Amino acid sequence: MVSLSVRQSLAILLTLASDTLAKDWLSPEYTWLYEFPLPIPPQKQEKFAENPIINPVTGKKMRYYEIEIKPLTQQVYPNLGNATLYGYDGVSPGPTFMMERGEEAVVRYTNHHPTRANSVHLHGSYSRTPWDGWAEDITQPGEYKDYYYPNSQAARTLWYHDHAIDHTAENAYFGQAGAYLLHDPAEDKLGLPSGYGIYDIPLILAAKQYNDDGSLFSPANETTSLYGDVIHVNGQPWPYLNVEPRKYRFRLLDAAISRTFKLYIEDSKGERGNFSVIASDAGLLTQPQNVQELYIAMAERYEIVIDFSQYKGQNVTMRNTRGFAADSDFLHTDKVMRFVVSDKSVDDKSKLPTDLRDVPFPKDKTGVDQHFRFERQGGDWRINGVTFADVNNRVLARPKRGTIEVWELENGSDGWSHPIHIHLIDFRVIKRVNGRGAVMPYEFNGLKDVVWLGPGETVTVEAHYAPWPGVYMFHCHNLIHEDHEMMAAFNVSVLEDLGYTEKQFVDPMEGEWQAKKENAAAYSYDSVKSRMQFMANYQPYNNIDEVESRLDAYWATKTQSPAAAATAASSTLVVSTKTASSTSSTITTSAATTKVADDKGGSGKKTTTSTFTTATSKAKGNGLRFRNVNVPIPKRTAEPRSSHKHSSSESKKHLAKRRSKKHGSEPSSNEGSAYRVAYQEADGDAIAAQHQARITKQLAGFNKKFSGSS
């Protein structure tokens, strides 16, 4: 008779109880757990490496890559048909970029999806606005866009993924996501486990749902969440990985569209093991954090070191905790993958230093500059009562360039969770109240660009709004929430007297950098070289250290501190936000006005819906205000550019529902505009005139298009 300890007996009872509470399957039953090996995404190969292109300003090499968005098939169920995906270079996850700090890169994305537009966000990079993946800066099928990246931050795990307006969840879920690893010499000297795919391995987590024939269930009609009942790692459900009894570095990324994980490892006896968290979104922590469990929400990245020397000859399982974050649990969503540890001894020369780096935290600052409430109202997911469709009010913050701001992020959605991503900047998580009630050590001891707002939580973050000016997004990274309006913008204002105005990069929809029609000549070496050197001559990323130093010196000479300046700006913003709310009968910021049906309620249970909710919210129609120029902007539709087409009847039906959902009717003949950035009034007359001319031309195209079709 086998004798069990009290702890082991309790663990078995808890597991049985959680399995009883979990649902079984929405997908066909999957019975091949830990039978297929972990795939390693291929490394992306540089193009023209033998004849490198030189930056004409700096004299340094620039890297060039080409990515094609195209279909692929994957047989997930051995006994069923194939699933059709649309991935980068026809693989999912996409190929892994291996980048070195200080080497700029241009990546050309060519869209060969049959129907859907795309936009690409390099998540974790302080890219200039035209290359940040602004949601309405889309690339249609048959077009390409060149994205110019700095690669000048500290070493970190970034990822690239789709960011197209209204379709981010679909595109990312069907395969448009991949890892982008930035290395630097300082990190290399630490002696951490290394060798891509050998001892330094990406683990890209996802959760999906399948139809009875083995095809992938689509999130297109979801309005709340799609948690998925099949857990994937690097595209494979519940894989295994053969490992040696030594240290491994794993780069965790939660690429699920709605599921949060609370991870732990368990040995063959059911005992939990320790592991070390060494890095988060923005790179290395100050010191390794020894933990037994790790929260990771959508879009978060954590790097961990597991020492398998203590598990020689055993199976170690990475598991997920049930019953947290209000996510729906299913039969096997408490399992992630298995490590099969060899029983042969090895010589492990890798290290885990006690100190990793001096993290450049923002200077401490008192007070709160901005308060943002994330909640569901009238069927839409909103920030301070405002949707991304409300083009006149969606710029919710205007931090001055080079200032430090403290943002308070409140989860006002009962029973839902929201991972909040702020583009451009790295922030420090300094406070959490309610919910878990504390900042985790692996959050506090590093910089991040995503923070998880669990049910009922309010989290405070602090960031330095630099180095660039311009209009950037912040949003919930539950991609279904994002697609249904839980996204807004902030505008890092130009400092006219700084000496670095760089106004050509503050507009994410600047026409020069938008997508172009695909043509064979554009892909020749000479054409690529000419285009890259043209881009480099604008010097979007030159002298970053000098820019940072000048910003510090600039604010040091001001009688008004950066903090005070930011507070003054935010007080004006609060008034404008309230004004926006008061002018619409359905846009409010009071929690008391939120209908119970819009949230999960006290039970914390969630029912996924596949139908659209009709809303009566209407955006103000006053248009945008440039300096001395009034520009009328119609209500937003799901078609941000005049060339936007939906070739399938399903896509057209989806678009019609989205229009009806937002506006209560089909669009009028003048609806639609490519430029919807609610731009600050500090623009010069010349820039405003250029924008007005471009908008007038684009509106004329929309008028012509809709007059015969709506």
XYZ file of C-alpha atoms in Angstrom:
710
model
C 0.000 0.000 0.000
C 1.363 3.419 -1.000
C 1.651 5.905 1.873
C 0.958 9.565 1.059
C 1.987 12.594 3.067
C -0.643 15.061 4.266
C 0.618 17.600 1.713
C 0.418 15.106 -1.143
C -3.072 14.014 -0.096
C -4.221 17.624 0.071
C -2.751 18.331 -3.359
C -4.626 15.359 -4.829
C -7.899 16.443 -3.217
C -7.512 20.014 -4.487
C -6.727 18.747 -7.973
C -9.785 16.493 -7.977
C -11.955 19.349 -6.722
C -10.693 21.777 -9.345
C -11.157 19.180 -12.090
C -14.736 18.673 -10.930
C -15.426 22.426 -11.098
C -13.839 22.785 -14.534
C -15.826 22.320 -17.708
C -14.775 19.527 -20.014
C -14.462 20.675 -23.619
C -15.721 23.232 -26.078
C -13.266 21.893 -28.642
C -13.091 18.232 -29.639
C -11.407 16.251 -26.877
C -7.616 16.325 -27.125
C -5.943 13.197 -25.693
C -2.318 13.543 -26.811
C -0.917 15.455 -23.814
C 2.907 15.504 -23.686
C 3.188 13.248 -26.763
C 4.583 15.802 -29.233
C 7.855 17.740 -28.846
C 8.058 21.474 -28.279
C 8.622 23.269 -31.611
C 11.304 25.964 -31.661
C 10.389 28.924 -33.906
C 13.002 29.353 -36.653
C 15.412 32.281 -36.546
C 14.624 35.024 -39.036
C 17.411 35.461 -41.558
C 18.651 38.889 -42.564
C 18.381 39.768 -46.244
C 21.306 41.294 -48.163
C 23.608 40.384 -45.252
C 26.451 39.783 -47.704
C 26.080 43.329 -49.052
C 24.990 45.364 -46.015
C 23.201 48.668 -46.326
C 24.927 51.546 -44.536
C 23.191 54.386 -42.715
C 24.434 57.476 -44.619
C 24.283 59.635 -41.476
C 25.916 57.375 -38.884
C 28.031 55.192 -41.165
C 26.740 52.102 -39.346
C 25.231 48.975 -40.824
C 21.440 48.709 -41.011
C 19.723 45.327 -41.022
C 16.986 44.504 -43.525
C 14.353 41.764 -43.329
C 11.276 40.761 -45.291
C 8.230 39.103 -43.732
C 5.317 37.753 -45.740
C 1.893 37.324 -44.153
C 0.488 34.212 -45.787
C -1.642 31.129 -45.058
C -0.421 27.896 -43.525
C -2.086 24.677 -42.450
C -1.554 22.903 -39.158
C -2.898 19.527 -38.108
C -3.540 20.037 -34.415
C -5.659 16.907 -33.933
C -4.049 13.749 -35.365
C -7.507 12.301 -36.083
C -9.106 15.422 -37.628
C -8.573 17.804 -40.508
C -6.178 20.709 -40.760
C -6.575 24.174 -39.294
C -5.832 27.107 -41.599
C -3.779 29.904 -40.050
C -2.258 33.120 -41.412
C 1.212 33.644 -40.036
C 4.395 35.607 -40.567
C 6.367 33.779 -43.283
C 3.728 31.069 -43.124
C 4.708 29.804 -39.667
C 3.015 30.224 -36.297
C 4.433 31.558 -34.066
C 6.377 33.703 -36.493
C 10.149 33.443 -36.913
C 12.285 34.801 -34.085
C 14.320 37.944 -34.743
C 17.779 37.932 -33.136
C 18.891 41.559 -32.841
C 21.966 43.284 -31.447
C 21.706 46.555 -29.579
C 22.887 49.492 -31.665
C 22.043 48.014 -35.077
C 18.983 49.664 -36.613
C 16.678 47.493 -38.688
C 14.015 47.886 -41.337
C 11.457 45.089 -41.594
C 9.233 45.000 -44.667
C 5.878 43.317 -44.059
C 4.011 42.226 -47.190
C 0.352 41.349 -46.710
C -0.795 38.288 -48.640
C -3.804 37.593 -46.442
C -6.749 37.038 -48.799
C -9.123 39.475 -47.082
C -7.833 41.206 -43.953
C -5.625 44.224 -43.475
C -2.817 44.215 -40.937
C -0.741 46.587 -38.851
C 2.395 45.528 -36.975
C 3.380 46.599 -33.472
C 6.870 45.815 -32.174
C 5.835 45.447 -28.563
C 8.507 46.729 -26.190
C 10.248 49.068 -28.632
C 10.209 52.866 -28.412
C 9.611 53.112 -32.150
C 8.643 56.448 -33.688
C 4.907 56.830 -34.266
C 4.782 55.956 -38.010
C 6.345 52.554 -37.220
C 4.645 51.812 -33.904
C 1.636 50.020 -35.366
C -1.042 52.692 -34.932
C -4.281 50.728 -35.269
C -5.587 52.705 -38.238
C -2.259 52.651 -40.097
C -3.140 49.480 -41.947
C -1.626 47.518 -44.812
C -4.163 46.059 -47.216
C -3.788 42.713 -48.993
C -1.392 43.313 -51.869
C 0.469 46.094 -50.064
C 3.675 46.319 -48.053
C 4.984 48.637 -45.358
C 8.523 49.244 -44.144
C 8.893 49.456 -40.358
C 12.021 51.197 -39.070
C 13.201 50.031 -35.620
C 15.897 51.558 -33.355
C 17.148 48.440 -31.497
C 18.859 50.785 -29.049
C 17.243 49.819 -25.748
C 18.695 47.470 -23.165
C 18.504 43.748 -23.913
C 14.968 42.428 -23.615
C 12.369 40.033 -24.956
C 10.113 41.930 -27.332
C 7.442 40.498 -29.573
C 5.815 41.570 -32.791
C 2.124 41.127 -33.443
C -0.810 42.484 -35.364
C -2.479 45.728 -34.290
C -5.075 46.358 -37.024
C -8.187 48.311 -36.072
C -11.085 46.036 -35.039
C -9.297 42.852 -36.177
C -6.289 42.528 -33.869
C -7.782 39.559 -32.009
C -8.500 37.633 -35.213
C -5.130 38.317 -36.790
C -3.081 37.520 -33.687
C -5.184 34.456 -32.803
C -4.790 33.044 -36.313
C -1.011 33.317 -36.153
C 0.341 36.851 -36.472
C 2.690 36.925 -33.471
C 6.361 36.162 -32.931
C 9.396 36.794 -30.716
C 11.964 39.566 -31.225
C 15.030 39.173 -28.990
C 17.335 42.124 -28.397
C 20.802 41.310 -27.051
C 23.556 43.543 -25.705
C 27.149 42.952 -24.537
C 26.395 43.836 -20.900
C 23.870 41.024 -20.613
C 26.058 38.593 -22.533
C 28.822 39.015 -19.927
C 26.586 37.715 -17.125
C 26.978 34.113 -18.216
C 23.264 33.298 -18.189
C 22.174 30.127 -20.013
C 22.572 30.849 -23.722
C 22.192 29.372 -27.182
C 18.877 30.022 -28.898
C 16.685 26.938 -28.915
C 19.219 24.987 -26.849
C 19.481 26.506 -23.377
C 17.761 29.841 -24.114
C 14.271 28.947 -25.303
C 11.135 31.000 -26.011
C 7.884 29.621 -24.570
C 5.037 31.401 -26.345
C 1.791 30.541 -24.571
C -1.634 30.618 -26.198
C -5.102 29.211 -25.583
C -7.393 28.347 -28.478
C -10.653 26.646 -29.345
C -11.344 24.286 -32.255
C -14.334 23.232 -34.317
C -15.473 19.621 -34.705
C -13.572 19.227 -37.979
C -10.240 20.357 -36.489
C -10.396 23.888 -37.884
C -9.773 26.849 -35.626
C -12.795 28.485 -34.004
C -12.839 32.197 -34.845
C -13.076 35.012 -32.280
C -14.607 37.341 -34.902
C -18.020 37.500 -33.236
C -16.837 37.478 -29.638
C -17.428 40.644 -27.638
C -16.147 39.657 -24.190
C -13.398 37.014 -24.146
C -12.292 33.765 -25.733
C -10.350 31.823 -23.126
C -9.751 28.659 -25.129
C -9.668 25.098 -23.818
C -6.548 23.933 -25.680
C -3.277 25.273 -24.262
C -0.474 25.770 -26.794
C 3.237 26.382 -26.329
C 5.037 27.537 -29.478
C 2.001 26.410 -31.475
C 1.833 22.845 -30.110
C -0.817 21.719 -27.590
C 0.709 20.481 -24.324
C 4.190 19.613 -25.673
C 7.176 18.032 -23.990
C 10.825 19.148 -24.022
C 13.818 16.910 -23.362
C 16.239 18.763 -21.088
C 19.567 18.092 -19.428
C 19.994 18.297 -15.639
C 21.319 21.862 -15.752
C 20.113 25.477 -15.881
C 17.832 26.665 -18.699
C 16.611 30.135 -19.542
C 12.999 30.303 -20.722
C 11.473 33.430 -22.253
C 7.785 33.310 -21.379
C 5.281 35.270 -23.445
C 1.527 35.140 -22.919
C 0.302 35.500 -26.506
C -3.237 34.348 -25.689
C -5.964 36.785 -26.639
C -7.874 36.434 -23.335
C -6.278 33.935 -20.937
C -4.070 34.809 -17.965
C -1.784 32.192 -16.422
C -0.558 31.564 -12.890
C 2.318 29.200 -13.524
C 4.194 26.784 -11.303
C 6.340 23.688 -11.798
C 5.705 20.308 -10.230
C 7.965 17.269 -9.939
C 7.033 13.612 -10.312
C 5.962 13.481 -6.659
C 3.553 16.401 -7.001
C 5.856 18.749 -5.102
C 6.160 22.348 -6.270
C 9.602 23.560 -7.235
C 11.398 26.885 -7.119
C 12.570 28.877 -10.117
C 14.132 32.303 -10.622
C 12.551 35.236 -12.446
C 15.399 37.222 -14.016
C 13.676 39.620 -16.434
C 10.338 41.161 -17.301
C 8.963 43.170 -20.229
C 11.782 45.742 -20.370
C 14.703 43.468 -19.633
C 16.668 42.245 -16.652
C 15.536 42.840 -13.077
C 17.884 44.218 -10.452
C 18.285 40.738 -8.940
C 16.806 37.285 -9.577
C 13.533 36.696 -7.735
C 13.139 33.188 -6.346
C 9.484 32.132 -6.611
C 7.192 29.120 -6.701
C 4.506 30.709 -8.867
C 4.287 33.423 -11.484
C 1.356 35.478 -12.737
C 1.600 36.273 -16.449
C -1.169 38.090 -18.292
C -1.705 38.689 -21.989
C 1.306 40.389 -23.641
C 3.500 40.174 -20.526
C 6.951 38.666 -20.840
C 8.966 37.098 -18.062
C 12.293 35.334 -18.313
C 12.899 32.535 -15.855
C 15.764 30.189 -15.034
C 14.942 26.630 -14.010
C 17.751 24.471 -12.642
C 16.887 20.889 -13.591
C 19.933 19.420 -11.834
C 17.729 18.656 -8.833
C 15.280 16.698 -11.029
C 17.663 14.251 -12.707
C 15.697 11.429 -14.344
C 12.294 12.941 -13.503
C 9.408 14.501 -15.366
C 8.736 18.118 -14.387
C 5.395 19.595 -15.398
C 4.650 23.274 -15.892
C 1.124 23.828 -14.645
C -1.459 26.584 -14.475
C -3.519 27.396 -11.387
C -7.278 27.061 -11.635
C -9.890 29.453 -10.286
C -8.175 32.829 -10.532
C -8.593 35.917 -12.745
C -12.203 34.840 -13.458
C -10.974 32.957 -16.535
C -13.071 29.965 -17.591
C -11.421 26.666 -16.660
C -11.602 23.492 -18.717
C -10.460 19.924 -18.224
C -6.773 20.428 -19.014
C -6.254 24.195 -18.754
C -4.375 23.530 -15.512
C -1.556 21.963 -17.552
C 0.927 23.695 -19.857
C 3.862 21.441 -20.849
C 6.283 18.801 -19.570
C 10.067 18.757 -19.185
C 11.664 15.306 -19.449
C 14.939 15.510 -17.514
C 17.823 13.280 -18.539
C 19.548 11.155 -15.892
C 23.008 11.850 -17.339
C 25.254 14.361 -15.578
C 26.467 17.375 -17.570
C 29.005 20.137 -17.078
C 26.960 23.339 -16.694
C 29.111 26.447 -17.067
C 26.198 28.900 -17.072
C 25.656 31.234 -14.135
C 22.845 32.883 -12.225
C 24.405 36.045 -10.739
C 23.047 37.518 -7.518
C 22.991 40.963 -9.175
C 21.817 41.452 -12.744
C 21.883 45.178 -13.546
C 21.137 48.693 -12.351
C 17.627 49.256 -13.675
C 17.018 52.862 -14.862
C 13.899 53.459 -12.790
C 12.139 56.821 -13.184
C 12.744 59.280 -10.367
C 10.279 58.997 -7.512
C 7.364 61.388 -7.740
C 4.482 62.123 -5.406
C 0.846 62.480 -6.379
C -1.188 61.055 -9.239
C -1.290 62.782 -12.624
C -3.843 60.639 -14.417
C -6.601 58.293 -13.301
C -8.015 55.854 -15.846
C -10.990 53.601 -15.239
C -11.350 50.514 -17.432
C -14.893 49.188 -17.621
C -17.717 48.014 -19.844
C -20.575 50.367 -20.689
C -23.324 50.034 -23.245
C -21.751 46.956 -24.807
C -18.398 48.649 -25.433
C -15.223 48.426 -23.384
C -14.241 51.960 -22.365
C -11.500 53.981 -20.727
C -12.885 56.847 -18.632
C -16.152 56.398 -20.485
C -14.497 57.029 -23.860
C -14.094 54.598 -26.761
C -11.414 54.591 -29.438
C -14.195 55.347 -31.926
C -14.760 58.705 -30.212
C -12.113 60.458 -32.262
C -12.701 63.872 -30.710
C -12.058 62.740 -27.144
C -9.829 59.678 -27.309
C -6.579 61.516 -26.511
C -6.846 61.171 -22.737
C -3.415 62.417 -21.668
C -0.858 64.959 -22.880
C 2.344 64.424 -20.903
C 5.074 66.894 -21.710
C 8.096 65.354 -23.336
C 10.697 64.373 -20.767
C 8.381 64.547 -17.753
C 7.573 61.861 -15.241
C 3.920 61.014 -14.728
C 2.133 58.748 -12.292
C -0.897 56.978 -13.729
C -3.508 55.235 -11.619
C -5.219 52.393 -13.486
C -8.533 51.196 -12.055
C -10.355 48.043 -13.054
C -14.003 49.110 -12.910
C -15.257 45.901 -14.523
C -16.681 43.526 -11.951
C -15.394 40.040 -12.606
C -13.165 40.881 -15.583
C -9.428 41.420 -15.778
C -7.509 43.841 -17.985
C -3.785 43.696 -18.826
C -2.938 47.317 -19.676
C -0.227 48.109 -22.219
C 1.198 51.621 -22.613
C 3.106 52.133 -25.848
C 6.453 53.977 -26.121
C 7.499 53.910 -22.470
C 8.700 51.513 -19.781
C 7.083 51.992 -16.384
C 7.553 50.872 -12.818
C 4.667 49.255 -10.944
C 4.612 51.003 -7.579
C 1.277 50.161 -5.948
C -1.631 47.710 -6.110
C -4.762 47.881 -3.972
C -7.637 45.403 -3.738
C -7.464 42.063 -5.520
C -4.009 40.639 -4.857
C -3.294 43.782 -2.854
C 0.461 43.886 -3.437
C 3.050 44.441 -6.139
C 4.883 41.217 -6.864
C 8.684 41.372 -6.378
C 9.232 40.420 -10.033
C 7.027 43.387 -11.021
C 8.623 45.939 -8.704
C 12.276 45.094 -9.358
C 12.157 45.732 -13.088
C 10.522 47.890 -15.728
C 7.426 46.834 -17.625
C 5.136 47.901 -20.438
C 2.128 45.751 -19.451
C 0.524 45.462 -16.044
C -2.275 43.096 -15.136
C -5.353 44.632 -13.498
C -7.005 41.685 -11.824
C -10.692 41.851 -10.878
C -11.291 44.866 -8.632
C -7.665 45.996 -8.635
C -6.246 49.498 -8.918
C -2.590 49.677 -9.924
C -0.307 52.726 -9.917
C 2.557 53.018 -12.398
C 5.256 55.642 -12.900
C 7.008 56.416 -16.186
C 9.345 58.835 -17.929
C 7.601 60.060 -21.101
C 10.581 60.095 -23.432
C 12.505 60.088 -25.644
C 10.073 60.939 -28.452
C 7.097 63.237 -28.900
C 3.988 62.097 -30.731
C 0.670 60.306 -30.471
C 0.740 56.783 -29.037
C -1.839 54.262 -27.841
C -2.612 52.603 -24.541
C -5.158 49.830 -24.215
C -6.308 46.575 -22.711
C -4.410 43.595 -24.107
C -7.352 41.267 -23.882
C -7.528 41.649 -27.637
C -11.291 41.234 -27.782
C -11.637 44.152 -25.364
C -9.165 46.133 -27.470
C -11.096 45.439 -30.677
C -14.277 46.541 -28.925
C -12.957 49.989 -28.055
C -10.897 49.639 -24.844
C -8.115 51.696 -26.371
C -7.182 55.372 -26.157
C -4.298 57.665 -27.052
C -1.834 59.922 -25.288
C 0.141 62.724 -26.904
C 3.693 63.389 -25.755
C 3.885 67.087 -26.548
C 6.602 68.718 -28.622
C 8.877 71.095 -26.701
C 9.353 73.958 -29.146
C 12.429 75.322 -27.375
C 14.222 72.006 -26.817
C 16.118 72.066 -30.095
C 14.810 68.658 -31.176
C 11.357 69.295 -32.602
C 11.212 66.352 -35.051
C 7.629 67.066 -36.014
C 7.806 64.775 -39.021
C 7.431 61.771 -36.689
C 4.701 62.898 -34.280
C 1.849 61.865 -36.599
C 1.377 58.065 -36.813
C -0.594 58.482 -40.044
C 1.992 60.571 -41.908
C 1.497 59.689 -45.569
C 5.168 59.260 -46.467
C 5.500 56.213 -44.215
C 2.216 54.462 -44.994
C 1.810 51.199 -46.890
C 2.465 51.042 -50.610
C 1.182 48.845 -53.411
C 3.280 45.734 -53.911
C 5.500 45.747 -56.999
C 8.459 43.579 -57.931
C 10.851 46.459 -58.562
C 10.531 47.683 -54.970
C 12.122 44.454 -53.688
C 15.387 44.766 -55.605
C 18.572 45.495 -53.683
C 18.978 48.937 -55.223
C 15.386 49.939 -54.455
C 15.604 48.677 -50.880
C 18.921 50.438 -50.334
C 17.562 53.695 -51.732
C 14.461 53.512 -49.539
C 16.348 52.657 -46.364
C 18.863 55.441 -46.852
C 16.016 57.842 -47.579
C 14.454 56.878 -44.237
C 17.780 57.112 -42.404
C 18.439 60.615 -43.726
C 15.522 61.827 -41.603
C 17.516 60.687 -38.539
C 14.562 59.395 -36.524
C 16.768 57.605 -33.976
C 20.055 59.488 -34.004
C 21.707 60.723 -30.809
C 19.238 59.124 -28.408
C 21.601 59.560 -25.452
C 22.053 63.216 -26.356
C 18.290 63.695 -26.612
C 17.806 62.174 -23.157
C 20.559 64.378 -21.693
C 19.094 67.482 -23.277
C 15.646 66.634 -21.902
C 17.100 66.283 -18.402
C 18.956 69.586 -18.761
C 15.870 71.275 -20.188
C 13.686 70.430 -17.206
C 16.486 71.181 -14.739
C 16.445 74.812 -15.905
C 12.681 75.262 -15.628
C 11.170 76.995 -12.630
C 8.236 74.639 -12.986
C 9.312 71.059 -12.385
C 8.370 68.281 -14.794
C 6.018 66.913 -12.178
C 4.231 70.217 -11.748
C 3.968 70.716 -15.487
C 2.469 67.286 -15.894
C -0.022 67.896 -13.112
C -1.170 71.136 -14.675
C -1.740 69.431 -17.993
C -3.632 66.577 -16.420
C -5.970 68.868 -14.497
C -7.079 70.372 -17.789
C -7.493 66.896 -19.183
C -9.826 65.840 -16.390
C -12.115 68.734 -17.249
C -12.130 67.815 -20.935
C -12.869 64.195 -20.135
C -15.810 65.139 -17.955
C -17.053 67.502 -20.615
C -16.977 64.706 -23.151
C -18.949 62.537 -20.802
C -21.554 65.158 -20.022
C -22.339 65.858 -23.674
C -23.437 62.304 -24.349
C -26.327 60.637 -22.602
C -24.619 57.275 -22.712
C -20.951 58.160 -22.099
C -20.419 58.473 -18.368
C -17.675 57.820 -15.880
C -19.808 56.961 -12.884
C -19.670 53.373 -11.764
C -23.279 53.650 -10.677
C -24.391 53.982 -14.294
C -22.816 50.711 -15.398
C -25.486 48.113 -15.977
C -25.094 44.829 -14.147
C -25.497 42.993 -17.442
C -22.308 44.598 -18.723
C -20.165 42.973 -16.040
C -19.802 39.521 -14.644
C -21.473 40.318 -11.374
C -20.463 39.192 -7.940
C -20.242 35.544 -8.840
C -17.144 36.116 -10.940
C -18.428 33.613 -13.485
C -18.230 34.450 -17.140
C -20.416 33.482 -20.056
C -18.857 33.981 -23.460
C -21.249 35.405 -25.998
C -21.062 35.142 -29.751
C -23.529 37.907 -30.501
C -23.040 41.637 -30.808
C -24.603 43.973 -28.279
C -26.367 47.016 -29.673
C -25.154 50.275 -28.153
C -26.593 53.768 -28.376
C -23.400 55.693 -27.723
C -22.656 58.476 -30.181
C -19.443 60.422 -30.556
C -19.414 64.207 -30.733
C -19.277 65.535 -34.265
C -17.328 68.748 -33.828
C -14.245 67.469 -35.636
C -10.583 67.988 -34.828
C -8.984 71.316 -34.071
C -5.659 72.279 -35.618
C -4.079 75.659 -35.087
C -6.357 78.137 -36.904
C -7.833 75.296 -38.968
C -11.107 73.515 -38.301
C -11.153 70.040 -39.822
C -14.521 68.251 -39.808
C -14.074 64.584 -38.987
C -16.983 62.188 -39.522
C -17.799 59.278 -37.268
C -15.360 56.378 -37.396
C -16.196 53.169 -39.186
C -14.175 49.992 -39.325
C -12.705 51.193 -42.633
C -9.763 53.470 -41.866
C -8.595 53.858 -45.448
C -10.378 54.368 -48.742
C -8.825 51.225 -50.185
C -10.235 49.033 -47.426
C -12.256 46.186 -48.912
C -13.969 43.143 -47.511
C -14.169 40.419 -50.090
C -16.139 37.881 -48.086
C -19.798 38.113 -47.162
C -18.934 37.140 -43.588
C -16.517 40.045 -43.295
C -19.077 42.452 -44.740
C -21.685 41.237 -42.272
C -19.189 41.681 -39.425
C -18.416 45.229 -40.588
C -22.118 46.081 -40.812
C -22.666 44.861 -37.267
C -19.712 46.880 -36.012
C -21.071 50.011 -37.705
C -24.561 49.405 -36.343
C -23.134 48.669 -32.921
C -21.229 51.946 -32.771
C -23.510 54.317 -34.601
C -26.973 52.760 -34.623
C -27.214 52.827 -38.435
C -25.287 52.292 -41.640
C -22.675 54.975 -42.368
C -23.675 58.056 -44.301
C -21.955 58.979 -47.552
C -19.290 61.110 -45.881
C -18.284 58.679 -43.127
C -14.651 57.643 -42.856
C -11.267 59.299 -42.636
C -7.742 58.014 -42.775
C -6.525 60.613 -40.309
C -8.233 60.348 -36.932
C -5.507 61.309 -34.513
C -6.947 63.943 -32.191
C -3.878 66.073 -32.646
C -2.622 68.750 -30.259
C -3.057 72.419 -31.116
C 0.674 73.154 -31.068
C 1.143 72.248 -34.739
C 2.436 74.920 -37.057
C 0.255 76.419 -39.776
C 2.182 74.651 -42.529
C 1.722 71.231 -40.964
C -1.963 71.902 -40.363
C -2.418 72.948 -43.981
C -0.755 69.742 -45.171
C -3.023 67.658 -42.978
C -6.110 69.526 -44.147
C -5.207 68.972 -47.807
C -4.586 65.275 -47.243
C -7.804 64.812 -45.278
C -9.856 66.653 -47.895
C -8.491 64.370 -50.597
C -9.121 61.228 -48.556
C -12.638 62.278 -47.600
C -13.393 62.821 -51.268
C -12.346 59.232 -51.903
C -14.623 57.990 -49.160
C -17.532 60.086 -50.447
C -17.108 58.562 -53.891
C -16.851 55.048 -52.464
C -19.796 55.159 -50.082
C -22.152 57.107 -52.366
C -22.692 54.033 -54.481
C -22.498 51.286 -51.866
C -24.184 52.285 -48.620
